[in-house]
Amino acid sequence: MAGELILYTNPMSRGRIARWMLEEAGVSYHTEILDFGTTMKAPAYLAINPMGKVPSIVHDGKVITECAAICAYVADAFPQSGLAPATADRADYYRWLFFAAGPLEAAAVNRALGFEVPADRRAMIGYGTYEAVLDTLEGALMSSPYIAGERFTAADVYVGSHLGWGMQFGTIEKRPVFETYYAKLAARPAAKRATELDDAAMPKRD
C-alpha cells in the first residue's frame, strides 16, 4: 500500500518515543507489538532490524531504526506536521537531538549501571562527566521554552522522553527546569494519546 507505515515496538521499550513522534505527526500507522526474546529475535524481524531491537518503522518499504533517526525522519517525511524547523534554522534542532542520542543517553545508562568514568579517562568518553551533561542541558532549557527555540519540534519528543524516563527511574536528577519542561511536554494531546495506547498494550497481570 502506498504510504504504508508500520511501527514495530513494545510498550516497555524506547518504542514509546517512536509512538509519541507518530502521534505528534498525526499520521496513520499500523502497530506490530513484538515480545522480547521471541518475535523480536525471530528471522522475520531480524530481516528488518538485525539488532533485534525496537523500535523500527517501515515506511514505503524503507526501514528506519534508532529513535533519534525515527524522530528526524518522521518530521521530514511529513512536513505538514511542522515538527522540524526550516533547514536554515536547524542548528539547535540537530545539536540537541543528537546531544540526547549521544552524551545524554550514554551518561544516563552508565549511571544506571553504576559505572563511574575514572577521572583520568574522561577525555576518552564523549560526554566527559554526568554532571557536565546535565548542567549543559539545564542551561539550554533555561534559555528557551523548547529545546530548539520558541516552538515544539521533534527534538523535544526525543529529549523530553529521555528526561521523563530518566527522572522516573532515577538516572537523571529531578532538577526543577527538567521537571517543568517535561510536565509541559507530557500534557500535550499527542503525548497523552501515545501513553494511553502503549499503556493499553502492556502485558496484562494475573
PDB file of C-alpha atoms in Angstrom:
ATOM      1  CA  MET A   1       0.000   0.000   0.000  1.00  0.00           C
ATOM      2  CA  ALA A   2       1.403   3.401  -0.997  1.00  0.00           C
ATOM      3  CA  GLY A   3       2.377   5.374   2.065  1.00  0.00           C
ATOM      4  CA  GLU A   4       2.060   2.418   4.435  1.00  0.00           C
ATOM      5  CA  LEU A   5       3.813   2.971   7.748  1.00  0.00           C
ATOM      6  CA  ILE A   6       4.398   0.194  10.279  1.00  0.00           C
ATOM      7  CA  LEU A   7       5.682   0.695  13.823  1.00  0.00           C
ATOM      8  CA  TYR A   8       7.453  -2.270  15.404  1.00  0.00           C
ATOM      9  CA  THR A   9       7.535  -1.742  19.133  1.00  0.00           C
ATOM     10  CA  ASN A  10       6.999  -2.977  22.653  1.00  0.00           C
ATOM     11  CA  PRO A  11       5.307  -0.801  25.289  1.00  0.00           C
ATOM     12  CA  MET A  12       8.143  -1.492  27.736  1.00  0.00           C
ATOM     13  CA  SER A  13      10.801  -0.058  25.443  1.00  0.00           C
ATOM     14  CA  ARG A  14      12.114   3.021  23.677  1.00  0.00           C
ATOM     15  CA  GLY A  15       9.340   2.310  21.214  1.00  0.00           C
ATOM     16  CA  ARG A  16       7.288   4.751  23.274  1.00  0.00           C
ATOM     17  CA  ILE A  17       9.399   7.531  21.792  1.00  0.00           C
ATOM     18  CA  ALA A  18       8.538   6.483  18.240  1.00  0.00           C
ATOM     19  CA  ARG A  19       4.846   6.132  19.129  1.00  0.00           C
ATOM     20  CA  TRP A  20       4.783   9.645  20.570  1.00  0.00           C
ATOM     21  CA  MET A  21       6.522  11.005  17.472  1.00  0.00           C
ATOM     22  CA  LEU A  22       3.993   9.379  15.148  1.00  0.00           C
ATOM     23  CA  GLU A  23       1.100  10.704  17.207  1.00  0.00           C
ATOM     24  CA  GLU A  24       2.581  14.209  17.068  1.00  0.00           C
ATOM     25  CA  ALA A  25       2.872  13.898  13.292  1.00  0.00           C
ATOM     26  CA  GLY A  26      -0.786  12.904  13.092  1.00  0.00           C
ATOM     27  CA  VAL A  27      -0.161  10.163  10.542  1.00  0.00           C
ATOM     28  CA  SER A  28      -1.861   6.819  10.076  1.00  0.00           C
ATOM     29  CA  TYR A  29       0.238   3.801  11.012  1.00  0.00           C
ATOM     30  CA  HIS A  30      -0.067   0.124  11.850  1.00  0.00           C
ATOM     31  CA  THR A  31       1.451  -1.229  15.059  1.00  0.00           C
ATOM     32  CA  GLU A  32       3.215  -4.567  15.458  1.00  0.00           C
ATOM     33  CA  ILE A  33       3.876  -5.414  19.112  1.00  0.00           C
ATOM     34  CA  LEU A  34       6.918  -7.667  19.487  1.00  0.00           C
ATOM     35  CA  ASP A  35       7.982  -9.658  22.514  1.00  0.00           C
ATOM     36  CA  PHE A  36      11.496  -9.623  23.923  1.00  0.00           C
ATOM     37  CA  GLY A  37      13.428 -12.792  23.196  1.00  0.00           C
ATOM     38  CA  THR A  38      10.825 -14.312  20.843  1.00  0.00           C
ATOM     39  CA  THR A  39       9.311 -12.314  17.972  1.00  0.00           C
ATOM     40  CA  MET A  40      11.907  -9.567  18.454  1.00  0.00           C
ATOM     41  CA  LYS A  41      14.635 -12.134  17.726  1.00  0.00           C
ATOM     42  CA  ALA A  42      12.748 -14.085  15.062  1.00  0.00           C
ATOM     43  CA  PRO A  43      14.064 -14.203  11.475  1.00  0.00           C
ATOM     44  CA  ALA A  44      11.168 -12.130  10.132  1.00  0.00           C
ATOM     45  CA  TYR A  45      12.032  -9.181  12.357  1.00  0.00           C
ATOM     46  CA  LEU A  46      15.807  -9.641  12.180  1.00  0.00           C
ATOM     47  CA  ALA A  47      15.436  -9.118   8.426  1.00  0.00           C
ATOM     48  CA  ILE A  48      14.141  -5.636   9.296  1.00  0.00           C
ATOM     49  CA  ASN A  49      16.493  -4.861  12.178  1.00  0.00           C
ATOM     50  CA  PRO A  50      19.394  -7.297  12.597  1.00  0.00           C
ATOM     51  CA  MET A  51      19.959  -5.853  16.085  1.00  0.00           C
ATOM     52  CA  GLY A  52      16.718  -7.464  17.231  1.00  0.00           C
ATOM     53  CA  LYS A  53      15.766  -4.213  18.971  1.00  0.00           C
ATOM     54  CA  VAL A  54      12.753  -1.944  18.858  1.00  0.00           C
ATOM     55  CA  PRO A  55      11.559   0.449  17.728  1.00  0.00           C
ATOM     56  CA  SER A  56      11.788   0.274  13.976  1.00  0.00           C
ATOM     57  CA  ILE A  57       9.488   1.803  11.433  1.00  0.00           C
ATOM     58  CA  VAL A  58       8.949   0.757   7.834  1.00  0.00           C
ATOM     59  CA  HIS A  59       7.600   3.499   5.597  1.00  0.00           C
ATOM     60  CA  ASP A  60       7.009   2.866   1.892  1.00  0.00           C
ATOM     61  CA  GLY A  61       9.354  -0.108   2.181  1.00  0.00           C
ATOM     62  CA  LYS A  62      12.147   1.917   3.795  1.00  0.00           C
ATOM     63  CA  VAL A  63      13.454   0.792   7.196  1.00  0.00           C
ATOM     64  CA  ILE A  64      14.375   3.339   9.841  1.00  0.00           C
ATOM     65  CA  THR A  65      15.804   2.284  13.203  1.00  0.00           C
ATOM     66  CA  GLU A  66      17.225   4.281  16.158  1.00  0.00           C
ATOM     67  CA  CYS A  67      14.866   6.655  17.925  1.00  0.00           C
ATOM     68  CA  ALA A  68      16.639   9.883  17.042  1.00  0.00           C
ATOM     69  CA  ALA A  69      16.672   8.878  13.382  1.00  0.00           C
ATOM     70  CA  ILE A  70      12.985   7.938  13.525  1.00  0.00           C
ATOM     71  CA  CYS A  71      12.103  11.324  15.013  1.00  0.00           C
ATOM     72  CA  ALA A  72      14.112  13.207  12.384  1.00  0.00           C
ATOM     73  CA  TYR A  73      12.786  11.053   9.537  1.00  0.00           C
ATOM     74  CA  VAL A  74       9.133  11.395  10.503  1.00  0.00           C
ATOM     75  CA  ALA A  75       9.474  15.166  10.843  1.00  0.00           C
ATOM     76  CA  ASP A  76      10.919  15.365   7.332  1.00  0.00           C
ATOM     77  CA  ALA A  77       8.618  12.762   5.745  1.00  0.00           C
ATOM     78  CA  PHE A  78       5.530  14.610   6.998  1.00  0.00           C
ATOM     79  CA  PRO A  79       6.461  18.302   6.774  1.00  0.00           C
ATOM     80  CA  GLN A  80       2.840  19.336   7.231  1.00  0.00           C
ATOM     81  CA  SER A  81       3.249  18.383  10.891  1.00  0.00           C
ATOM     82  CA  GLY A  82       5.628  21.300  11.422  1.00  0.00           C
ATOM     83  CA  LEU A  83       7.872  19.195  13.653  1.00  0.00           C
ATOM     84  CA  ALA A  84      11.149  20.284  12.056  1.00  0.00           C
ATOM     85  CA  PRO A  85      12.377  23.860  11.699  1.00  0.00           C
ATOM     86  CA  ALA A  86      13.205  25.307   8.308  1.00  0.00           C
ATOM     87  CA  THR A  87      16.519  23.951   7.034  1.00  0.00           C
ATOM     88  CA  ALA A  88      18.312  27.230   7.710  1.00  0.00           C
ATOM     89  CA  ASP A  89      17.120  27.180  11.320  1.00  0.00           C
ATOM     90  CA  ARG A  90      18.136  23.649  12.272  1.00  0.00           C
ATOM     91  CA  ALA A  91      21.387  24.262  14.141  1.00  0.00           C
ATOM     92  CA  ASP A  92      19.900  23.912  17.644  1.00  0.00           C
ATOM     93  CA  TYR A  93      17.476  21.246  16.449  1.00  0.00           C
ATOM     94  CA  TYR A  94      20.266  18.977  15.250  1.00  0.00           C
ATOM     95  CA  ARG A  95      22.544  19.859  18.130  1.00  0.00           C
ATOM     96  CA  TRP A  96      20.147  18.828  20.894  1.00  0.00           C
ATOM     97  CA  LEU A  97      18.587  15.895  19.073  1.00  0.00           C
ATOM     98  CA  PHE A  98      21.984  14.255  18.789  1.00  0.00           C
ATOM     99  CA  PHE A  99      23.219  15.518  22.145  1.00  0.00           C
ATOM    100  CA  ALA A 100      20.445  13.409  23.654  1.00  0.00           C
ATOM    101  CA  ALA A 101      21.273  10.447  21.411  1.00  0.00           C
ATOM    102  CA  GLY A 102      24.940  10.617  22.378  1.00  0.00           C
ATOM    103  CA  PRO A 103      26.120  12.240  25.613  1.00  0.00           C
ATOM    104  CA  LEU A 104      22.800  12.211  27.466  1.00  0.00           C
ATOM    105  CA  GLU A 105      21.914   8.581  26.822  1.00  0.00           C
ATOM    106  CA  ALA A 106      25.455   7.360  27.437  1.00  0.00           C
ATOM    107  CA  ALA A 107      25.739   9.265  30.709  1.00  0.00           C
ATOM    108  CA  ALA A 108      22.335   8.110  31.941  1.00  0.00           C
ATOM    109  CA  VAL A 109      22.926   4.457  31.021  1.00  0.00           C
ATOM    110  CA  ASN A 110      26.325   4.420  32.684  1.00  0.00           C
ATOM    111  CA  ARG A 111      24.697   5.958  35.760  1.00  0.00           C
ATOM    112  CA  ALA A 112      22.060   3.201  35.771  1.00  0.00           C
ATOM    113  CA  LEU A 113      24.788   0.553  35.517  1.00  0.00           C
ATOM    114  CA  GLY A 114      26.723   2.093  38.387  1.00  0.00           C
ATOM    115  CA  PHE A 115      29.691   2.890  36.170  1.00  0.00           C
ATOM    116  CA  GLU A 116      31.719   5.961  37.062  1.00  0.00           C
ATOM    117  CA  VAL A 117      34.246   7.139  34.488  1.00  0.00           C
ATOM    118  CA  PRO A 118      37.683   7.346  36.143  1.00  0.00           C
ATOM    119  CA  ALA A 119      38.909  10.925  36.322  1.00  0.00           C
ATOM    120  CA  ASP A 120      41.972  10.116  34.245  1.00  0.00           C
ATOM    121  CA  ARG A 121      39.809   8.526  31.495  1.00  0.00           C
ATOM    122  CA  ARG A 122      37.233  11.297  30.986  1.00  0.00           C
ATOM    123  CA  ALA A 123      38.970  12.501  27.833  1.00  0.00           C
ATOM    124  CA  MET A 124      38.128   9.129  26.252  1.00  0.00           C
ATOM    125  CA  ILE A 125      34.396   9.496  26.934  1.00  0.00           C
ATOM    126  CA  GLY A 126      32.337  11.676  24.633  1.00  0.00           C
ATOM    127  CA  TYR A 127      30.243  13.074  27.444  1.00  0.00           C
ATOM    128  CA  GLY A 128      33.075  13.772  29.872  1.00  0.00           C
ATOM    129  CA  THR A 129      31.094  13.655  33.115  1.00  0.00           C
ATOM    130  CA  TYR A 130      27.483  13.032  34.078  1.00  0.00           C
ATOM    131  CA  GLU A 131      27.333  16.396  35.825  1.00  0.00           C
ATOM    132  CA  ALA A 132      28.601  18.250  32.747  1.00  0.00           C
ATOM    133  CA  VAL A 133      25.888  16.653  30.601  1.00  0.00           C
ATOM    134  CA  LEU A 134      23.070  17.648  32.949  1.00  0.00           C
ATOM    135  CA  ASP A 135      24.468  21.142  33.504  1.00  0.00           C
ATOM    136  CA  THR A 136      24.707  21.676  29.745  1.00  0.00           C
ATOM    137  CA  LEU A 137      21.155  20.509  29.131  1.00  0.00           C
ATOM    138  CA  GLU A 138      19.849  22.551  32.044  1.00  0.00           C
ATOM    139  CA  GLY A 139      21.445  25.669  30.615  1.00  0.00           C
ATOM    140  CA  ALA A 140      19.818  25.084  27.240  1.00  0.00           C
ATOM    141  CA  LEU A 141      16.371  24.623  28.760  1.00  0.00           C
ATOM    142  CA  MET A 142      16.713  27.748  30.872  1.00  0.00           C
ATOM    143  CA  SER A 143      17.287  29.891  27.783  1.00  0.00           C
ATOM    144  CA  SER A 144      14.208  28.964  25.720  1.00  0.00           C
ATOM    145  CA  PRO A 145      10.799  27.313  26.219  1.00  0.00           C
ATOM    146  CA  TYR A 146      11.680  24.356  23.986  1.00  0.00           C
ATOM    147  CA  ILE A 147      14.985  22.652  23.370  1.00  0.00           C
ATOM    148  CA  ALA A 148      15.451  24.098  19.873  1.00  0.00           C
ATOM    149  CA  GLY A 149      13.901  27.508  20.462  1.00  0.00           C
ATOM    150  CA  GLU A 150      10.470  29.042  20.706  1.00  0.00           C
ATOM    151  CA  ARG A 151       8.389  26.173  19.364  1.00  0.00           C
ATOM    152  CA  PHE A 152       7.952  22.446  19.856  1.00  0.00           C
ATOM    153  CA  THR A 153       9.851  20.155  17.463  1.00  0.00           C
ATOM    154  CA  ALA A 154      10.787  16.508  17.041  1.00  0.00           C
ATOM    155  CA  ALA A 155      13.857  17.236  19.164  1.00  0.00           C
ATOM    156  CA  ASP A 156      11.548  17.833  22.128  1.00  0.00           C
ATOM    157  CA  VAL A 157       9.997  14.387  21.674  1.00  0.00           C
ATOM    158  CA  TYR A 158      13.414  12.800  21.927  1.00  0.00           C
ATOM    159  CA  VAL A 159      14.975  14.984  24.616  1.00  0.00           C
ATOM    160  CA  GLY A 160      11.752  15.025  26.639  1.00  0.00           C
ATOM    161  CA  SER A 161      11.446  11.234  26.523  1.00  0.00           C
ATOM    162  CA  HIS A 162      14.949  10.805  27.891  1.00  0.00           C
ATOM    163  CA  LEU A 163      14.317  13.271  30.685  1.00  0.00           C
ATOM    164  CA  GLY A 164      10.957  11.759  31.581  1.00  0.00           C
ATOM    165  CA  TRP A 165      12.274   8.220  31.773  1.00  0.00           C
ATOM    166  CA  GLY A 166      15.489   9.252  33.452  1.00  0.00           C
ATOM    167  CA  MET A 167      13.719  11.165  36.212  1.00  0.00           C
ATOM    168  CA  GLN A 168      11.206   8.351  36.679  1.00  0.00           C
ATOM    169  CA  PHE A 169      13.880   5.691  37.098  1.00  0.00           C
ATOM    170  CA  GLY A 170      16.474   7.791  38.909  1.00  0.00           C
ATOM    171  CA  THR A 171      19.143   8.007  36.211  1.00  0.00           C
ATOM    172  CA  ILE A 172      18.595  11.750  35.724  1.00  0.00           C
ATOM    173  CA  GLU A 173      18.387  14.203  38.602  1.00  0.00           C
ATOM    174  CA  LYS A 174      14.990  15.834  39.158  1.00  0.00           C
ATOM    175  CA  ARG A 175      16.109  19.377  38.602  1.00  0.00           C
ATOM    176  CA  PRO A 176      13.281  21.960  38.582  1.00  0.00           C
ATOM    177  CA  VAL A 177      13.902  23.036  34.998  1.00  0.00           C
ATOM    178  CA  PHE A 178      13.738  19.412  33.828  1.00  0.00           C
ATOM    179  CA  GLU A 179      10.501  18.778  35.712  1.00  0.00           C
ATOM    180  CA  THR A 180       8.848  21.930  34.370  1.00  0.00           C
ATOM    181  CA  TYR A 181       9.926  21.172  30.804  1.00  0.00           C
ATOM    182  CA  TYR A 182       8.797  17.561  30.882  1.00  0.00           C
ATOM    183  CA  ALA A 183       5.443  18.372  32.506  1.00  0.00           C
ATOM    184  CA  LYS A 184       4.722  20.775  29.645  1.00  0.00           C
ATOM    185  CA  LEU A 185       5.535  18.096  27.064  1.00  0.00           C
ATOM    186  CA  ALA A 186       3.621  15.308  28.824  1.00  0.00           C
ATOM    187  CA  ALA A 187       0.494  17.475  28.810  1.00  0.00           C
ATOM    188  CA  ARG A 188       0.415  17.607  25.005  1.00  0.00           C
ATOM    189  CA  PRO A 189      -2.581  15.753  23.494  1.00  0.00           C
ATOM    190  CA  ALA A 190      -0.346  13.594  21.280  1.00  0.00           C
ATOM    191  CA  ALA A 191       1.814  12.613  24.250  1.00  0.00           C
ATOM    192  CA  LYS A 192      -1.287  11.611  26.190  1.00  0.00           C
ATOM    193  CA  ARG A 193      -2.633   9.569  23.255  1.00  0.00           C
ATOM    194  CA  ALA A 194       0.667   7.774  22.837  1.00  0.00           C
ATOM    195  CA  THR A 195       0.839   6.959  26.549  1.00  0.00           C
ATOM    196  CA  GLU A 196      -2.714   5.622  26.535  1.00  0.00           C
ATOM    197  CA  LEU A 197      -2.021   3.409  23.516  1.00  0.00           C
ATOM    198  CA  ASP A 198       1.173   1.994  24.991  1.00  0.00           C
ATOM    199  CA  ASP A 199      -0.336   1.518  28.433  1.00  0.00           C
ATOM    200  CA  ALA A 200      -3.225  -0.391  26.842  1.00  0.00           C
ATOM    201  CA  ALA A 201      -0.704  -2.666  25.095  1.00  0.00           C
ATOM    202  CA  MET A 202       1.131  -3.522  28.301  1.00  0.00           C
ATOM    203  CA  PRO A 203       1.063  -7.206  29.292  1.00  0.00           C
ATOM    204  CA  LYS A 204      -1.923  -7.981  31.487  1.00  0.00           C
ATOM    205  CA  ARG A 205      -1.123  -9.125  35.015  1.00  0.00           C
ATOM    206  CA  ASP A 206      -2.966 -12.046  36.530  1.00  0.00           C
TER     207      ASP A 206
END
